[in-house]
Coordinates of C-alpha atoms in Angstrom, one line a residue:
M1 CA 64.9 -71.0 7.2
V2 CA 65.8 -68.0 9.5
C3 CA 69.5 -69.0 9.2
M4 CA 69.4 -69.2 5.4
G5 CA 67.7 -65.7 5.2
T6 CA 70.4 -64.3 7.6
L7 CA 73.2 -65.8 5.5
A8 CA 71.7 -64.5 2.3
A9 CA 71.4 -61.0 3.7
T10 CA 74.8 -61.0 5.0
A11 CA 76.4 -62.4 1.8
C12 CA 74.7 -59.8 -0.3
H13 CA 75.9 -56.8 1.9
R14 CA 78.3 -54.8 -0.2
A15 CA 79.6 -52.3 2.4
F16 CA 83.0 -53.2 3.5
D17 CA 85.4 -51.2 5.5
G18 CA 88.8 -52.7 6.1
A19 CA 90.0 -49.1 7.2
S20 CA 87.6 -47.4 9.4
D21 CA 90.1 -44.6 10.2
I22 CA 90.0 -43.4 6.5
S23 CA 87.4 -41.0 5.5
V24 CA 85.9 -41.5 2.0
R25 CA 84.1 -38.5 0.3
H26 CA 82.7 -38.6 -3.2
Q27 CA 81.0 -36.4 -5.7
I28 CA 79.4 -37.2 -9.1
T29 CA 79.1 -34.5 -11.7
P30 CA 77.2 -33.0 -13.5
Q31 CA 74.2 -32.5 -11.4
P32 CA 71.5 -33.4 -12.0
I33 CA 73.0 -36.6 -13.3
R34 CA 71.9 -37.3 -16.9
I35 CA 72.5 -40.1 -19.5
G36 CA 76.0 -39.9 -20.8
P37 CA 79.5 -39.1 -19.3
A38 CA 79.9 -38.4 -15.7
T39 CA 82.8 -37.8 -13.3
V40 CA 83.2 -39.5 -10.0
A41 CA 85.5 -37.6 -7.6
V42 CA 86.7 -39.4 -4.5
Q43 CA 88.7 -37.8 -1.7
L44 CA 90.6 -40.1 0.8
A45 CA 91.9 -38.8 4.0
D46 CA 93.4 -40.1 7.3
G47 CA 92.3 -37.2 9.6
A48 CA 93.7 -34.2 7.9
K49 CA 96.3 -36.2 5.9
P50 CA 95.5 -37.2 2.3
V51 CA 95.8 -40.9 1.5
T52 CA 98.0 -41.3 -1.5
D53 CA 98.7 -44.3 -3.8
A54 CA 95.4 -45.9 -3.6
T55 CA 93.8 -48.0 -6.5
I56 CA 90.2 -47.2 -7.0
M57 CA 87.8 -48.9 -9.4
V58 CA 84.4 -47.4 -9.9
E59 CA 81.5 -49.8 -10.9
A60 CA 78.0 -48.5 -11.8
D61 CA 75.1 -51.0 -12.0
M62 CA 71.5 -50.4 -12.9
S63 CA 69.3 -51.1 -9.9
H64 CA 67.4 -53.8 -11.9
P65 CA 68.7 -57.0 -13.3
G66 CA 69.8 -57.7 -16.8
M67 CA 72.1 -54.6 -17.5
S68 CA 75.9 -55.0 -17.8
P69 CA 77.7 -52.9 -15.3
V70 CA 80.1 -50.0 -16.4
F71 CA 83.5 -49.5 -14.9
G72 CA 86.1 -46.8 -14.7
P73 CA 89.5 -46.6 -13.0
A74 CA 90.2 -43.6 -10.9
N75 CA 93.4 -41.6 -11.4
E76 CA 95.1 -39.7 -8.6
M77 CA 94.8 -36.1 -9.6
A78 CA 96.4 -34.6 -6.5
P79 CA 97.4 -36.1 -3.1
G80 CA 94.3 -38.0 -1.8
R81 CA 92.1 -36.8 -4.7
Y82 CA 91.0 -39.3 -7.3
Q83 CA 88.8 -38.9 -10.4
A84 CA 87.0 -41.6 -12.6
H85 CA 84.9 -41.3 -15.7
I86 CA 82.0 -43.5 -16.2
N87 CA 79.0 -43.4 -18.7
F88 CA 75.4 -43.8 -17.4
N89 CA 74.0 -45.3 -20.6
M90 CA 70.4 -45.5 -19.4
G91 CA 68.0 -43.5 -17.4
G92 CA 66.7 -44.7 -14.1
D93 CA 68.2 -45.8 -10.7
W94 CA 71.8 -46.8 -10.5
V95 CA 74.1 -48.1 -7.7
V96 CA 77.8 -46.8 -7.8
L97 CA 80.4 -49.0 -6.0
L98 CA 83.7 -47.6 -4.9
H99 CA 86.2 -50.4 -4.7
I100 CA 89.2 -49.0 -3.0
K101 CA 92.5 -50.7 -2.2
L102 CA 94.9 -48.7 -0.1
A103 CA 98.7 -48.7 -0.7
D104 CA 99.1 -51.0 2.5
G105 CA 96.6 -53.6 1.2
R106 CA 93.6 -52.7 3.1
K107 CA 90.3 -52.6 1.2
I108 CA 87.3 -50.3 1.5
E109 CA 84.0 -50.5 -0.4
R110 CA 81.5 -47.8 -0.5
Q111 CA 78.0 -47.9 -2.1
V112 CA 76.3 -44.8 -3.5
D113 CA 72.6 -44.9 -4.6
V114 CA 72.1 -42.7 -7.7
R115 CA 68.4 -42.2 -8.1
G116 CA 66.7 -41.0 -11.2
V117 CA 69.4 -40.6 -13.9
R118 CA 67.6 -38.4 -16.3
T119 CA 67.2 -38.9 -20.0
N120 CA 68.5 -36.1 -22.2

């Protein structure tokens, strides 16, 4: 029973870092976050050097089951700076997942808890 619990916890863990040398910074605007469109800005760097040519998909899920996730691809706006647009279609708690694939094939995932998306 303990082994199954450990396996389940490990299998559900969503943080993956195939490139621990890369820093990932994010910002969601507007603040406070409300129902409707939002911008997710992501900055990738290797030390002081921007990380270019990455592919980033932003996935936003409600924290409770039964809701379909929303997705938004990020475009590189400047070297190492990416931007995606998503739509928070309901108030409440959300989880935003950053699925990042670097140009060299390494993958990074980050999870951002977004609490209390406000109704308009």
